[in-house]
Amino acid sequence: PEARHWHLGPVAVEPRRQGQGIGSALMEMAMALITARREPAFLATDQAACVPFFARYGFRDLLQAAILGVPHRFLLRPPG
């Protein structure tokens, strides 16, 4: 996006620690800041299985493209 926005870097939790709410806690903290500022947020992932996780926080598909042959999903969360 060209407009002012947040870009969330990789959100990852060590596999042995997944399912303990760590990723959710990180996302909730970030979403509180982003929502308070009423700005959109953007992220990219090469992990299709993670898209439903991000969708819980309001992210929607913007586009899909391959980077160096690896399929990626680009997601956008509207302001609010």
Short mmCIF file of N, CA and C in Angstrom, two decimals:
data_model
loop_
_atom_site.label_atom_id
_atom_site.label_comp_id
_atom_site.label_asym_id
_atom_site.label_seq_id
_atom_site.Cartn_x
_atom_site.Cartn_y
_atom_site.Cartn_z
N PRO A 1 0.82 -1.21 0.00
CA PRO A 1 0.00 0.00 0.00
C PRO A 1 0.86 1.26 0.00
N GLU A 2 0.42 2.27 -0.72
CA GLU A 2 1.17 3.52 -0.78
C GLU A 2 0.81 4.45 0.38
N ALA A 3 -0.41 4.35 0.88
CA ALA A 3 -0.83 5.21 1.99
C ALA A 3 -0.14 4.80 3.28
N ARG A 4 -0.15 5.70 4.25
CA ARG A 4 0.43 5.40 5.56
C ARG A 4 -0.22 4.12 6.10
N HIS A 5 0.61 3.21 6.59
CA HIS A 5 0.11 1.94 7.11
C HIS A 5 1.15 1.29 8.02
N TRP A 6 0.73 0.31 8.77
CA TRP A 6 1.62 -0.50 9.59
C TRP A 6 2.02 -1.70 8.75
N HIS A 7 3.26 -2.11 8.87
CA HIS A 7 3.74 -3.33 8.21
C HIS A 7 4.19 -4.28 9.30
N LEU A 8 3.43 -5.34 9.49
CA LEU A 8 3.80 -6.32 10.50
C LEU A 8 4.85 -7.25 9.91
N GLY A 9 5.95 -7.35 10.62
CA GLY A 9 7.02 -8.25 10.20
C GLY A 9 6.61 -9.69 10.47
N PRO A 10 7.51 -10.59 10.27
CA PRO A 10 7.16 -11.99 10.53
C PRO A 10 6.65 -12.19 11.96
N VAL A 11 5.53 -12.85 12.05
CA VAL A 11 4.96 -13.21 13.34
C VAL A 11 5.15 -14.72 13.46
N ALA A 12 6.02 -15.12 14.34
CA ALA A 12 6.34 -16.55 14.45
C ALA A 12 6.55 -16.93 15.91
N VAL A 13 6.19 -18.15 16.20
CA VAL A 13 6.39 -18.72 17.53
C VAL A 13 7.10 -20.05 17.35
N GLU A 14 8.09 -20.29 18.17
CA GLU A 14 8.81 -21.56 18.10
C GLU A 14 7.80 -22.72 18.12
N PRO A 15 7.95 -23.68 17.22
CA PRO A 15 6.96 -24.76 17.14
C PRO A 15 6.62 -25.42 18.48
N ARG A 16 7.59 -25.62 19.34
CA ARG A 16 7.30 -26.25 20.64
C ARG A 16 6.44 -25.38 21.53
N ARG A 17 6.37 -24.09 21.24
CA ARG A 17 5.60 -23.15 22.06
C ARG A 17 4.26 -22.77 21.42
N GLN A 18 4.00 -23.25 20.21
CA GLN A 18 2.76 -22.91 19.54
C GLN A 18 1.57 -23.50 20.30
N GLY A 19 0.44 -22.83 20.17
CA GLY A 19 -0.78 -23.29 20.83
C GLY A 19 -0.90 -22.85 22.28
N GLN A 20 0.01 -21.99 22.73
CA GLN A 20 -0.02 -21.52 24.11
C GLN A 20 -0.48 -20.07 24.23
N GLY A 21 -0.93 -19.48 23.12
CA GLY A 21 -1.44 -18.11 23.15
C GLY A 21 -0.39 -17.03 22.96
N ILE A 22 0.84 -17.42 22.66
CA ILE A 22 1.92 -16.43 22.50
C ILE A 22 1.68 -15.58 21.26
N GLY A 23 1.40 -16.21 20.12
CA GLY A 23 1.14 -15.47 18.89
C GLY A 23 -0.09 -14.58 19.03
N SER A 24 -1.12 -15.09 19.67
CA SER A 24 -2.34 -14.29 19.89
C SER A 24 -2.05 -13.08 20.76
N ALA A 25 -1.23 -13.26 21.78
CA ALA A 25 -0.88 -12.12 22.65
C ALA A 25 -0.12 -11.06 21.88
N LEU A 26 0.81 -11.49 21.03
CA LEU A 26 1.56 -10.53 20.20
C LEU A 26 0.62 -9.78 19.26
N MET A 27 -0.29 -10.50 18.61
CA MET A 27 -1.21 -9.87 17.67
C MET A 27 -2.17 -8.93 18.40
N GLU A 28 -2.66 -9.33 19.55
CA GLU A 28 -3.59 -8.47 20.28
C GLU A 28 -2.93 -7.16 20.69
N MET A 29 -1.68 -7.23 21.09
CA MET A 29 -0.96 -6.02 21.46
C MET A 29 -0.78 -5.11 20.23
N ALA A 30 -0.38 -5.69 19.12
CA ALA A 30 -0.19 -4.90 17.90
C ALA A 30 -1.52 -4.33 17.41
N MET A 31 -2.58 -5.12 17.45
CA MET A 31 -3.88 -4.66 16.96
C MET A 31 -4.43 -3.53 17.82
N ALA A 32 -4.15 -3.55 19.11
CA ALA A 32 -4.60 -2.46 19.99
C ALA A 32 -3.96 -1.14 19.56
N LEU A 33 -2.68 -1.16 19.26
CA LEU A 33 -1.99 0.06 18.81
C LEU A 33 -2.51 0.52 17.45
N ILE A 34 -2.65 -0.43 16.54
CA ILE A 34 -3.09 -0.10 15.18
C ILE A 34 -4.52 0.43 15.19
N THR A 35 -5.38 -0.20 15.95
CA THR A 35 -6.77 0.24 16.03
C THR A 35 -6.87 1.63 16.64
N ALA A 36 -6.09 1.89 17.69
CA ALA A 36 -6.11 3.20 18.34
C ALA A 36 -5.71 4.31 17.38
N ARG A 37 -4.83 3.99 16.46
CA ARG A 37 -4.37 5.01 15.49
C ARG A 37 -5.21 5.05 14.23
N ARG A 38 -6.15 4.15 14.13
CA ARG A 38 -7.06 4.10 12.97
C ARG A 38 -6.30 4.08 11.65
N GLU A 39 -5.32 3.21 11.58
CA GLU A 39 -4.52 3.07 10.36
C GLU A 39 -4.60 1.63 9.86
N PRO A 40 -4.44 1.43 8.55
CA PRO A 40 -4.45 0.06 8.03
C PRO A 40 -3.16 -0.66 8.37
N ALA A 41 -3.21 -1.98 8.27
CA ALA A 41 -2.03 -2.80 8.53
C ALA A 41 -1.86 -3.79 7.38
N PHE A 42 -0.63 -4.12 7.10
CA PHE A 42 -0.27 -4.97 5.97
C PHE A 42 0.70 -6.04 6.46
N LEU A 43 0.58 -7.23 5.90
CA LEU A 43 1.58 -8.27 6.16
C LEU A 43 1.64 -9.22 4.99
N ALA A 44 2.73 -9.95 4.92
CA ALA A 44 2.92 -10.97 3.89
C ALA A 44 3.30 -12.27 4.58
N THR A 45 2.80 -13.37 4.04
CA THR A 45 3.16 -14.67 4.60
C THR A 45 3.31 -15.69 3.48
N ASP A 46 4.24 -16.60 3.69
CA ASP A 46 4.37 -17.73 2.77
C ASP A 46 3.77 -18.99 3.39
N GLN A 47 3.11 -18.82 4.51
CA GLN A 47 2.48 -19.93 5.23
C GLN A 47 0.96 -19.83 5.08
N ALA A 48 0.42 -20.49 4.06
CA ALA A 48 -1.02 -20.42 3.80
C ALA A 48 -1.83 -20.87 5.02
N ALA A 49 -1.30 -21.79 5.79
CA ALA A 49 -2.02 -22.29 6.97
C ALA A 49 -2.20 -21.21 8.03
N CYS A 50 -1.42 -20.13 7.96
CA CYS A 50 -1.52 -19.04 8.94
C CYS A 50 -2.57 -18.00 8.57
N VAL A 51 -3.08 -18.04 7.35
CA VAL A 51 -4.03 -17.02 6.91
C VAL A 51 -5.27 -16.98 7.81
N PRO A 52 -5.87 -18.11 8.20
CA PRO A 52 -7.03 -18.03 9.11
C PRO A 52 -6.69 -17.37 10.45
N PHE A 53 -5.48 -17.58 10.94
CA PHE A 53 -5.05 -16.92 12.19
C PHE A 53 -5.10 -15.41 12.01
N PHE A 54 -4.52 -14.90 10.91
CA PHE A 54 -4.51 -13.46 10.67
C PHE A 54 -5.91 -12.93 10.37
N ALA A 55 -6.75 -13.76 9.76
CA ALA A 55 -8.13 -13.35 9.46
C ALA A 55 -8.90 -13.06 10.75
N ARG A 56 -8.57 -13.75 11.83
CA ARG A 56 -9.23 -13.49 13.12
C ARG A 56 -9.00 -12.06 13.60
N TYR A 57 -7.95 -11.43 13.09
CA TYR A 57 -7.62 -10.05 13.48
C TYR A 57 -8.01 -9.05 12.40
N GLY A 58 -8.85 -9.48 11.47
CA GLY A 58 -9.38 -8.57 10.47
C GLY A 58 -8.59 -8.47 9.18
N PHE A 59 -7.56 -9.28 9.02
CA PHE A 59 -6.78 -9.25 7.78
C PHE A 59 -7.51 -9.99 6.68
N ARG A 60 -7.47 -9.42 5.47
CA ARG A 60 -8.11 -10.01 4.30
C ARG A 60 -7.09 -10.08 3.16
N ASP A 61 -7.31 -11.03 2.26
CA ASP A 61 -6.41 -11.17 1.11
C ASP A 61 -6.39 -9.90 0.27
N LEU A 62 -5.21 -9.44 -0.02
CA LEU A 62 -5.01 -8.32 -0.93
C LEU A 62 -4.59 -8.86 -2.29
N LEU A 63 -3.58 -9.74 -2.27
CA LEU A 63 -3.15 -10.39 -3.50
C LEU A 63 -2.28 -11.59 -3.17
N GLN A 64 -2.05 -12.40 -4.20
CA GLN A 64 -1.17 -13.55 -4.08
C GLN A 64 -0.12 -13.43 -5.17
N ALA A 65 1.12 -13.73 -4.83
CA ALA A 65 2.21 -13.66 -5.80
C ALA A 65 3.35 -14.54 -5.33
N ALA A 66 4.16 -14.97 -6.27
CA ALA A 66 5.33 -15.77 -5.93
C ALA A 66 6.54 -14.85 -5.79
N ILE A 67 7.33 -15.10 -4.75
CA ILE A 67 8.59 -14.40 -4.55
C ILE A 67 9.67 -15.47 -4.60
N LEU A 68 10.56 -15.34 -5.57
CA LEU A 68 11.61 -16.34 -5.79
C LEU A 68 11.01 -17.74 -5.89
N GLY A 69 9.85 -17.82 -6.53
CA GLY A 69 9.19 -19.10 -6.74
C GLY A 69 8.37 -19.60 -5.57
N VAL A 70 8.33 -18.86 -4.47
CA VAL A 70 7.58 -19.27 -3.28
C VAL A 70 6.26 -18.50 -3.24
N PRO A 71 5.12 -19.20 -3.22
CA PRO A 71 3.84 -18.50 -3.14
C PRO A 71 3.70 -17.72 -1.83
N HIS A 72 3.25 -16.49 -1.96
CA HIS A 72 3.02 -15.62 -0.80
C HIS A 72 1.60 -15.07 -0.86
N ARG A 73 1.05 -14.82 0.32
CA ARG A 73 -0.23 -14.13 0.43
C ARG A 73 0.05 -12.79 1.07
N PHE A 74 -0.49 -11.75 0.49
CA PHE A 74 -0.35 -10.39 1.00
C PHE A 74 -1.71 -10.01 1.58
N LEU A 75 -1.71 -9.63 2.85
CA LEU A 75 -2.95 -9.39 3.58
C LEU A 75 -3.03 -7.95 4.05
N LEU A 76 -4.23 -7.42 4.07
CA LEU A 76 -4.46 -6.04 4.50
C LEU A 76 -5.58 -6.02 5.53
N ARG A 77 -5.38 -5.24 6.55
CA ARG A 77 -6.42 -4.99 7.55
C ARG A 77 -6.81 -3.52 7.42
N PRO A 78 -8.07 -3.25 7.08
CA PRO A 78 -8.49 -1.86 6.92
C PRO A 78 -8.38 -1.08 8.23
N PRO A 79 -8.35 0.25 8.15
CA PRO A 79 -8.28 1.05 9.38
C PRO A 79 -9.51 0.79 10.25
N GLY A 80 -9.32 0.99 11.53
CA GLY A 80 -10.45 0.87 12.43
C GLY A 80 -10.18 -0.08 13.48
#
